mmCIF file with all atom_site columns, N, CA and C in Angstrom:
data_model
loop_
_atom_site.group_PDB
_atom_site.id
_atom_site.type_symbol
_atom_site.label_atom_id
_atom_site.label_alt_id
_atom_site.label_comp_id
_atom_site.label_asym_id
_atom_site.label_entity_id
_atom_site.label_seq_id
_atom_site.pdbx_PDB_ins_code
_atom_site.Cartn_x
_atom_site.Cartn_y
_atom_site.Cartn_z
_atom_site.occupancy
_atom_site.B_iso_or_equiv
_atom_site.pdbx_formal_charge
_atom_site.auth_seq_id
_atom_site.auth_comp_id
_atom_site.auth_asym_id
_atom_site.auth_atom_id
_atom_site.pdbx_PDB_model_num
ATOM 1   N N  . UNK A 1 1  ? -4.075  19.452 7.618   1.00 0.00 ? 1  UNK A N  1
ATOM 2   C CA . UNK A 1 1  ? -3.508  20.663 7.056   1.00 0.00 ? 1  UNK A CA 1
ATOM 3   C C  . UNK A 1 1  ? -3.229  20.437 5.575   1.00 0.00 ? 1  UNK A C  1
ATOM 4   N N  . UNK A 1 2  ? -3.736  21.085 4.683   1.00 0.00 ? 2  UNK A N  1
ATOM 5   C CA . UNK A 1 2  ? -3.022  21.560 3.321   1.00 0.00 ? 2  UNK A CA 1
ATOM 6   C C  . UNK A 1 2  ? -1.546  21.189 2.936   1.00 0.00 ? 2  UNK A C  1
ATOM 7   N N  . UNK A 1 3  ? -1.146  20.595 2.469   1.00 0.00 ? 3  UNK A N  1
ATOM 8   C CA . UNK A 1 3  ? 0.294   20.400 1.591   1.00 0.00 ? 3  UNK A CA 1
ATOM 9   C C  . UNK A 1 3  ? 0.800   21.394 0.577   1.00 0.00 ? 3  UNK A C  1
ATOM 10  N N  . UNK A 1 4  ? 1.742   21.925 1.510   1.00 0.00 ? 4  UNK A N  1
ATOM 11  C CA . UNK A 1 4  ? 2.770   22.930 0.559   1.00 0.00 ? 4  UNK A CA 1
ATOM 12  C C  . UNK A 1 4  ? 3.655   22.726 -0.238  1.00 0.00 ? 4  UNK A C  1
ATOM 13  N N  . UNK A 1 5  ? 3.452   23.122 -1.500  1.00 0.00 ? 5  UNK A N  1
ATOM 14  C CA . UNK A 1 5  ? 4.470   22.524 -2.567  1.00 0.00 ? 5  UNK A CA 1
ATOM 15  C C  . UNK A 1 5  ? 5.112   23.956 -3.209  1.00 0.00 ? 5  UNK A C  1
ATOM 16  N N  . UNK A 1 6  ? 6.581   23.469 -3.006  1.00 0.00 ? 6  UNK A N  1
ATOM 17  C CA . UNK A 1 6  ? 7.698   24.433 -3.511  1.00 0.00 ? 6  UNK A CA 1
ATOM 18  C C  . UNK A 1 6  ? 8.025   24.110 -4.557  1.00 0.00 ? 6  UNK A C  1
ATOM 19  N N  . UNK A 1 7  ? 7.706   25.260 -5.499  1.00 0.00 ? 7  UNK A N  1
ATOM 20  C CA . UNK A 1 7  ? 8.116   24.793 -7.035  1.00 0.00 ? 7  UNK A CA 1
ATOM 21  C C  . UNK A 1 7  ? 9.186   25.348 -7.484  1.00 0.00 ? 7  UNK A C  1
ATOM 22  N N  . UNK A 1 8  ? 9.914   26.473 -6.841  1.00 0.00 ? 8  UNK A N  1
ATOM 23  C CA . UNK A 1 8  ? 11.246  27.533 -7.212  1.00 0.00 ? 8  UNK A CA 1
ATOM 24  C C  . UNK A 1 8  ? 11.715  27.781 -5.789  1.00 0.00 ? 8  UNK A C  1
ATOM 25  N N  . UNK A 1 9  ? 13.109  27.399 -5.495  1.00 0.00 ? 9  UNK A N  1
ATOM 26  C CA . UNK A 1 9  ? 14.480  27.944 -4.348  1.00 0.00 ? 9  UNK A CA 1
ATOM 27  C C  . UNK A 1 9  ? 14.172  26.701 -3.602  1.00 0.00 ? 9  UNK A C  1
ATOM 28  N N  . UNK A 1 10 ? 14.603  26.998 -2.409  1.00 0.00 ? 10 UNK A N  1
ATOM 29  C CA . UNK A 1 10 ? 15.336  25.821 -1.183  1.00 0.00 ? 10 UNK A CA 1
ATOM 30  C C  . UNK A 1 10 ? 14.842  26.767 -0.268  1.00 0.00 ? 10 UNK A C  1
ATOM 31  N N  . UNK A 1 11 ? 13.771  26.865 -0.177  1.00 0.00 ? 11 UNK A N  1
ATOM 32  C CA . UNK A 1 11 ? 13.466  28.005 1.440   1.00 0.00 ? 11 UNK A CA 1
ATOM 33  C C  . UNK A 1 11 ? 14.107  27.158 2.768   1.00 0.00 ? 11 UNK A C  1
ATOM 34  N N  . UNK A 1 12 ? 14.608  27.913 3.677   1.00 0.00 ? 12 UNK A N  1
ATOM 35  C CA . UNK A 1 12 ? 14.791  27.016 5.246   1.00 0.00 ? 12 UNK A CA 1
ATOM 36  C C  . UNK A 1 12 ? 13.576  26.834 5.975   1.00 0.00 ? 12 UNK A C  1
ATOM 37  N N  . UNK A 1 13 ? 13.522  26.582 7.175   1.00 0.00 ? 13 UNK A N  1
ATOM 38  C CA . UNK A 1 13 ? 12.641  26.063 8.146   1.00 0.00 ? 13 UNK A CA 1
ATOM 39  C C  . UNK A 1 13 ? 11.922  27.111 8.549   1.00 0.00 ? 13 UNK A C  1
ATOM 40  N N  . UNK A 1 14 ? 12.646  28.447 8.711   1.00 0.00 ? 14 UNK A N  1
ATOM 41  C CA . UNK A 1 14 ? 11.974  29.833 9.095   1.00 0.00 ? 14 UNK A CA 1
ATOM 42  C C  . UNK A 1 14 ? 11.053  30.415 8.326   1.00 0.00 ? 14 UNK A C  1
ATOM 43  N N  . UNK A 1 15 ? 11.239  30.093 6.801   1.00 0.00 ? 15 UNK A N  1
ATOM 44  C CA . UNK A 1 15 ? 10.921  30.883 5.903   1.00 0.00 ? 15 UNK A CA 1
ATOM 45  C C  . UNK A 1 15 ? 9.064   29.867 5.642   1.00 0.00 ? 15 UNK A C  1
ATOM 46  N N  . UNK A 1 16 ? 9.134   28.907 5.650   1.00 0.00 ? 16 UNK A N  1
ATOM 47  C CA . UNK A 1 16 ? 8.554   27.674 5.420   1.00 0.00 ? 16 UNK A CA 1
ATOM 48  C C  . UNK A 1 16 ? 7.503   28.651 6.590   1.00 0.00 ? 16 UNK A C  1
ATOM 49  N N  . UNK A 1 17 ? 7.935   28.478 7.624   1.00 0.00 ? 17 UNK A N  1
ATOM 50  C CA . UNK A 1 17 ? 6.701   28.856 9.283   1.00 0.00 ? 17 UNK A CA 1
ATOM 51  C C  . UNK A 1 17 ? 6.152   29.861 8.563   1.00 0.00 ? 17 UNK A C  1
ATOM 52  N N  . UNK A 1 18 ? 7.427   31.342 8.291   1.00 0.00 ? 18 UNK A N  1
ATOM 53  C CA . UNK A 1 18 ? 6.234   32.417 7.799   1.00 0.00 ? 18 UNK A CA 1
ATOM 54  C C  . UNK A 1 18 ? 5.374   32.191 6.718   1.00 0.00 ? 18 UNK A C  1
ATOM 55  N N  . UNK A 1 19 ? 5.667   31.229 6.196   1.00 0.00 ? 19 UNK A N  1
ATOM 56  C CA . UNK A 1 19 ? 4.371   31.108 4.427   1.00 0.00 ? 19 UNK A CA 1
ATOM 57  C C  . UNK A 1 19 ? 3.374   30.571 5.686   1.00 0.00 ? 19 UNK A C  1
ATOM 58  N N  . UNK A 1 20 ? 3.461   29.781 5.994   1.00 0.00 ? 20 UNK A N  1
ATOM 59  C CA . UNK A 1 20 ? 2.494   29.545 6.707   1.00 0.00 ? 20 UNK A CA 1
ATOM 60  C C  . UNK A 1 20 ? 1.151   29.558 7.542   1.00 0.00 ? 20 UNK A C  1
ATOM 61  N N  . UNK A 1 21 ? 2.192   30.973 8.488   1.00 0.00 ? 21 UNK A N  1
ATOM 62  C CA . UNK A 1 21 ? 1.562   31.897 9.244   1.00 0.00 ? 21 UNK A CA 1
ATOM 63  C C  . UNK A 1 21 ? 0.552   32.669 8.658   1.00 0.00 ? 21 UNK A C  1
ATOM 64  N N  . UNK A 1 22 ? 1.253   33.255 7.411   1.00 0.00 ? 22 UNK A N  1
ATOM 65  C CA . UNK A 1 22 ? 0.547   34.222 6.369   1.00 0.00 ? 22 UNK A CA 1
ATOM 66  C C  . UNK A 1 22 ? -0.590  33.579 5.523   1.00 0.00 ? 22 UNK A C  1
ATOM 67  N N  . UNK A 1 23 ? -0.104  32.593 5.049   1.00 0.00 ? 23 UNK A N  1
ATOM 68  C CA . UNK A 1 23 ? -1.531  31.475 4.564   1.00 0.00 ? 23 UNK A CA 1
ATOM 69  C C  . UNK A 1 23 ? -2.685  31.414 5.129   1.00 0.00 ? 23 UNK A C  1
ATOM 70  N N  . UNK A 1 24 ? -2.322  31.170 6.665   1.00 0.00 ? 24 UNK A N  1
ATOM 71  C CA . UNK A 1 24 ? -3.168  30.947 7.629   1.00 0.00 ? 24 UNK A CA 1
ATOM 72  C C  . UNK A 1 24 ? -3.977  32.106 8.094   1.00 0.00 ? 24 UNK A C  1
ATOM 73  N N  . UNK A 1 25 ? -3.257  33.311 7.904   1.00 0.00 ? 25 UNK A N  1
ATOM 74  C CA . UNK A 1 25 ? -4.270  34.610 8.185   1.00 0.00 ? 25 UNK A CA 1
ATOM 75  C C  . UNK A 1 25 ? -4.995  34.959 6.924   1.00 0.00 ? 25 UNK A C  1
ATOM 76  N N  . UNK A 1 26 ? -4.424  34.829 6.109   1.00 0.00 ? 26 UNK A N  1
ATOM 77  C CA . UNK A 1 26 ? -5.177  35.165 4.450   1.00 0.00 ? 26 UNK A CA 1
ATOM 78  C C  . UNK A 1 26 ? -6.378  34.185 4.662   1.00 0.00 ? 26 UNK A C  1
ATOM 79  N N  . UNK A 1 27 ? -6.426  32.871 5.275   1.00 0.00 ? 27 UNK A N  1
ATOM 80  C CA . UNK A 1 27 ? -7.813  32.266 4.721   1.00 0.00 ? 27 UNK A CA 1
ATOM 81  C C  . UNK A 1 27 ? -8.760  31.868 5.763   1.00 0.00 ? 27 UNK A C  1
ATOM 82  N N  . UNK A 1 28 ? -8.227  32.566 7.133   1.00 0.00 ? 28 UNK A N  1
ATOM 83  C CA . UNK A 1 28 ? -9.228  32.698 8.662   1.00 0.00 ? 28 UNK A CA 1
ATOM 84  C C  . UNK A 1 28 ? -9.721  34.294 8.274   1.00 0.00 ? 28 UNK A C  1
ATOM 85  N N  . UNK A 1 29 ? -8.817  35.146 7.762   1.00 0.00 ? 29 UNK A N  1
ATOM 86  C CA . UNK A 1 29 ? -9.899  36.554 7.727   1.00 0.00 ? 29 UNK A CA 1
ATOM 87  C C  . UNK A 1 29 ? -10.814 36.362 7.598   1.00 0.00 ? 29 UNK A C  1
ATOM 88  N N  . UNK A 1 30 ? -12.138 36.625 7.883   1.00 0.00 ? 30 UNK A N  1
ATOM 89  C CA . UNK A 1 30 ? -13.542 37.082 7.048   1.00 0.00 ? 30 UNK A CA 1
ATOM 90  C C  . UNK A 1 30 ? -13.725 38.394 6.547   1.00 0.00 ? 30 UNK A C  1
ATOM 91  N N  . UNK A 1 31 ? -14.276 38.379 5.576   1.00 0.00 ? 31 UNK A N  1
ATOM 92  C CA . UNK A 1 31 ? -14.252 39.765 4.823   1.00 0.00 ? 31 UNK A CA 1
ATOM 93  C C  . UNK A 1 31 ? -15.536 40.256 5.264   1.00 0.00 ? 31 UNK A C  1
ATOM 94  N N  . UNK A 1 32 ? -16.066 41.552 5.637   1.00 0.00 ? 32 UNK A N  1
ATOM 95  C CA . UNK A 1 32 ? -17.369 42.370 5.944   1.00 0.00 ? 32 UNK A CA 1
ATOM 96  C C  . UNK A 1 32 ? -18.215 41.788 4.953   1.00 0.00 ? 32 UNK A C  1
ATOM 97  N N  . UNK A 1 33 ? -19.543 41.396 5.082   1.00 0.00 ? 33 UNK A N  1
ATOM 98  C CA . UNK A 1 33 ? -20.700 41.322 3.886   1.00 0.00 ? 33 UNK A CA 1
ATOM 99  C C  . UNK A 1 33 ? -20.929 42.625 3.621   1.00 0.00 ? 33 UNK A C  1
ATOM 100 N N  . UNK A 1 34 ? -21.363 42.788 2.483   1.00 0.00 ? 34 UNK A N  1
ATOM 101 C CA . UNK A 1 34 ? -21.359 43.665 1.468   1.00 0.00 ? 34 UNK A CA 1
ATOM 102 C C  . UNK A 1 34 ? -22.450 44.606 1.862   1.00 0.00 ? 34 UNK A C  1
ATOM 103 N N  . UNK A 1 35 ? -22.363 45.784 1.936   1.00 0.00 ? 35 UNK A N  1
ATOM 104 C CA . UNK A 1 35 ? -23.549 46.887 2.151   1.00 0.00 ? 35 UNK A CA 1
ATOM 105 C C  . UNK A 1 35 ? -24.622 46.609 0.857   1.00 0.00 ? 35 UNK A C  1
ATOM 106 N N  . UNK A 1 36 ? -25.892 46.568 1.780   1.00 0.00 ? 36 UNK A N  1
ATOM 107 C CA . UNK A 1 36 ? -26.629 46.244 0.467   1.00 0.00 ? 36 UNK A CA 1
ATOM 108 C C  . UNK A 1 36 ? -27.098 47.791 -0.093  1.00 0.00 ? 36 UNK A C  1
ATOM 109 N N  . UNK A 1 37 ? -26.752 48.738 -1.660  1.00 0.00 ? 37 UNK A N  1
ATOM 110 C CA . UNK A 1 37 ? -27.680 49.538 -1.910  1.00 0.00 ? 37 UNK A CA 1
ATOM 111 C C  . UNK A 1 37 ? -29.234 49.835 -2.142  1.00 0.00 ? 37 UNK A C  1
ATOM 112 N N  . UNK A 1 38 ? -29.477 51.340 -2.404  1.00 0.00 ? 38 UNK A N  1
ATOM 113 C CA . UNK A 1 38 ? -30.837 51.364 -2.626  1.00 0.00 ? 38 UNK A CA 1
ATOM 114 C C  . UNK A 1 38 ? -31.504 49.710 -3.705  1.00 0.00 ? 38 UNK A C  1
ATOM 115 N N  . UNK A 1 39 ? -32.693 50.349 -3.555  1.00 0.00 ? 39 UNK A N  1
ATOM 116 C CA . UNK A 1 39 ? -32.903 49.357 -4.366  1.00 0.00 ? 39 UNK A CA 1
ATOM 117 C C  . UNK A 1 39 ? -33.297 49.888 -5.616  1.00 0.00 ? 39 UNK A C  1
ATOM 118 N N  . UNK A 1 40 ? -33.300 49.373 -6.960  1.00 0.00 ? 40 UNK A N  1
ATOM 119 C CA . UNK A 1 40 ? -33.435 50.163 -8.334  1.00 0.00 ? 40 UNK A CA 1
ATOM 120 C C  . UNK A 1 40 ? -34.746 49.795 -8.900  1.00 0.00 ? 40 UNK A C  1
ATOM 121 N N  . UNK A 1 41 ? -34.974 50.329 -9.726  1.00 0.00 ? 41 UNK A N  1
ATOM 122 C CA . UNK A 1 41 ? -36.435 49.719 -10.531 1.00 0.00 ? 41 UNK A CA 1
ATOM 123 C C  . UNK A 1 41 ? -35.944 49.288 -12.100 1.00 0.00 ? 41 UNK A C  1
ATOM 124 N N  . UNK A 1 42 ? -34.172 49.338 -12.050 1.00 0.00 ? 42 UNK A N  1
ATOM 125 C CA . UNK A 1 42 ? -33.914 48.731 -13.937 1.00 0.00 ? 42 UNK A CA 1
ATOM 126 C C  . UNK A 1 42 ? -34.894 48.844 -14.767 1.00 0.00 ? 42 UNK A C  1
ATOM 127 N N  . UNK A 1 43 ? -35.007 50.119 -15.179 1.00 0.00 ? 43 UNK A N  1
ATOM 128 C CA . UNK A 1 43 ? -35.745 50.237 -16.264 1.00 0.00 ? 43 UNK A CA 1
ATOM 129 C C  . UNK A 1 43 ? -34.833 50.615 -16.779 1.00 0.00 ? 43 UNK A C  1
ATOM 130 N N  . UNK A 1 44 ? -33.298 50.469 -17.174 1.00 0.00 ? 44 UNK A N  1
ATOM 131 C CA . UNK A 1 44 ? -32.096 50.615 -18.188 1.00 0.00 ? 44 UNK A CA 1
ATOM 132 C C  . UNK A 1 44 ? -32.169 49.028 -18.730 1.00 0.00 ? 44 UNK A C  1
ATOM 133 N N  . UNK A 1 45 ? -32.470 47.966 -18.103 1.00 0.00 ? 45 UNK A N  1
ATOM 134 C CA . UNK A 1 45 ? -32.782 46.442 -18.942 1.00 0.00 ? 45 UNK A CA 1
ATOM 135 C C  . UNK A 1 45 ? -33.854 45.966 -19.608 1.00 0.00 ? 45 UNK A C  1
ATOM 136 N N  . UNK A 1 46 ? -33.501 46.049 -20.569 1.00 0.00 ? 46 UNK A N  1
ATOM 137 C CA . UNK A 1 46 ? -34.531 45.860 -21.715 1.00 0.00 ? 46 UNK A CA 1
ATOM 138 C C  . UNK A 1 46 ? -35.466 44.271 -21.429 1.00 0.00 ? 46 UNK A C  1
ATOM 139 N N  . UNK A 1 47 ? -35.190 43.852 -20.323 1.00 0.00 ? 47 UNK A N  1
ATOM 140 C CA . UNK A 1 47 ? -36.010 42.415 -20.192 1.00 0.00 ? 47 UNK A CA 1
ATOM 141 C C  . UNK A 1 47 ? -36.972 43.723 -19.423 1.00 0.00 ? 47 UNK A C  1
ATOM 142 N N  . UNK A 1 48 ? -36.837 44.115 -18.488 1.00 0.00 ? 48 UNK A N  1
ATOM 143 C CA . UNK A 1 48 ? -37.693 45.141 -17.540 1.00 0.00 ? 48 UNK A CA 1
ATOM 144 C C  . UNK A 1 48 ? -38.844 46.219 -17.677 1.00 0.00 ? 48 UNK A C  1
ATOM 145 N N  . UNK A 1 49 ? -38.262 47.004 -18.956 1.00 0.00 ? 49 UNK A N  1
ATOM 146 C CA . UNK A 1 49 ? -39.112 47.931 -20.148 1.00 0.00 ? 49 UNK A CA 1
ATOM 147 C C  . UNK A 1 49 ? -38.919 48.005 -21.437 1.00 0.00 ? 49 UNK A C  1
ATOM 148 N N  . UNK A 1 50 ? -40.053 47.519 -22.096 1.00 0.00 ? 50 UNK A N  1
ATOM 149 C CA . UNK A 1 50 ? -39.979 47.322 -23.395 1.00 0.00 ? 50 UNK A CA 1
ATOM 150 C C  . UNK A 1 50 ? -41.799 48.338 -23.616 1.00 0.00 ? 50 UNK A C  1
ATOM 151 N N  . UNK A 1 51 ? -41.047 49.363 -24.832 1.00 0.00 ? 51 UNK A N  1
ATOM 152 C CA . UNK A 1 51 ? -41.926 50.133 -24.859 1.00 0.00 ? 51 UNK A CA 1
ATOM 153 C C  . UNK A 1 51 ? -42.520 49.449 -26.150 1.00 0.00 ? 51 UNK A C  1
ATOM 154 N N  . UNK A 1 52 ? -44.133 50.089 -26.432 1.00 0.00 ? 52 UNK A N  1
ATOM 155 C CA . UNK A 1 52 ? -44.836 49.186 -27.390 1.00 0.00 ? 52 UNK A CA 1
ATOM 156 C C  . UNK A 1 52 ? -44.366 49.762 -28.808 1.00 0.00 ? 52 UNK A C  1
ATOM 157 N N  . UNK A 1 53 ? -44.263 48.664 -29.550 1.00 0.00 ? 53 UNK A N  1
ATOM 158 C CA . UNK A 1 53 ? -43.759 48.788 -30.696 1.00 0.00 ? 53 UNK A CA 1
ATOM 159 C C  . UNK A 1 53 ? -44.443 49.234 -32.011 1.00 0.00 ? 53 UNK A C  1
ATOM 160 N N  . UNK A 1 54 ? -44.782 49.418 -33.494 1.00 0.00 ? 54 UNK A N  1
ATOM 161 C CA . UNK A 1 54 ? -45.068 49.682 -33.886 1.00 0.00 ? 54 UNK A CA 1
ATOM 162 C C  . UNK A 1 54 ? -46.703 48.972 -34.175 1.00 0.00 ? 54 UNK A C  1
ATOM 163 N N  . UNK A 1 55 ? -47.078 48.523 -33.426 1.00 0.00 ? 55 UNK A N  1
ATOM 164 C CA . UNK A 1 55 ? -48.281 47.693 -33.818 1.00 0.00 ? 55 UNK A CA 1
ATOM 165 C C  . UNK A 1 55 ? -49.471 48.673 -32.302 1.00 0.00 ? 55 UNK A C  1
ATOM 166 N N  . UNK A 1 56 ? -48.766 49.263 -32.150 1.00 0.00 ? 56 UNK A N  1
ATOM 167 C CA . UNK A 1 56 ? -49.369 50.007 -30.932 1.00 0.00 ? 56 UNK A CA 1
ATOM 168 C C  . UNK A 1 56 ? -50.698 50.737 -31.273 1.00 0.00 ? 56 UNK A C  1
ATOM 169 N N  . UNK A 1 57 ? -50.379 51.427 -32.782 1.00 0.00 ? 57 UNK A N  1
ATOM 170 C CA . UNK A 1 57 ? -51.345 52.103 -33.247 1.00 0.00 ? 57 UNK A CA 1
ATOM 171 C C  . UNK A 1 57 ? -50.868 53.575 -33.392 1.00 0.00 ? 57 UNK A C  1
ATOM 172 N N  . UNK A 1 58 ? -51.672 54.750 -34.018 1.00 0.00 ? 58 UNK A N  1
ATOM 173 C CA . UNK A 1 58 ? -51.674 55.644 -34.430 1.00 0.00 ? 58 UNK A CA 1
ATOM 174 C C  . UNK A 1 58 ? -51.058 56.547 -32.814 1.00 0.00 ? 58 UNK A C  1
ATOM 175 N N  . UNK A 1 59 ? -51.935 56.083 -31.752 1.00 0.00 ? 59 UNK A N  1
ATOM 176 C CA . UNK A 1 59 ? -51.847 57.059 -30.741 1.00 0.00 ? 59 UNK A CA 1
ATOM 177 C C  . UNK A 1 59 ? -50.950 57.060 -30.500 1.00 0.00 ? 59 UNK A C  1
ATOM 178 N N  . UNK A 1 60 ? -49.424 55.945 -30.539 1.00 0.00 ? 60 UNK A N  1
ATOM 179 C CA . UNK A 1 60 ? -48.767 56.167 -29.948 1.00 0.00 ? 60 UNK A CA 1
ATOM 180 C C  . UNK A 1 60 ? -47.593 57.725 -30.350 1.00 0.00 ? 60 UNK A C  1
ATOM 181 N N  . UNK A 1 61 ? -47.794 57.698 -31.880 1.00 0.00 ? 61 UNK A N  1
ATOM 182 C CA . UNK A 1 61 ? -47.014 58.768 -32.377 1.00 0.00 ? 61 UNK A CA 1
ATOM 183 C C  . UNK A 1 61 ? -47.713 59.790 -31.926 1.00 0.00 ? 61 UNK A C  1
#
């Protein structure tokens, strides 16, 4: 088990069990995995679409 260290008050014996208890449910929960969304095509990231630049030629204007 983990070692509990009290850094502020004099808790009693009762108080000590409930940190405990509560510790112990905070880090057995499992949290749901994450819904995965659609999937995107990021063409808002410029690594993704990069339109041609001025060397493109006349047509592009």
């Amino acid at each position: 088990m983990t070692e509990i260290k009290i850094l502020r008050g004099n808790p009693d014996d009762s108080e000590l069990a409930a940190l405990a208890v509560v510790l112990a449910a905070v880090t057995t929960t499992s949290r749901p995995a994450p819904v995965p969304g659609p999937e995107r095509a990021h063409w808002d990231r410029p690594a993704r679409f990069q339109p041609p630049g001025a060397s493109a030629g006349p047509w592009w204007w």
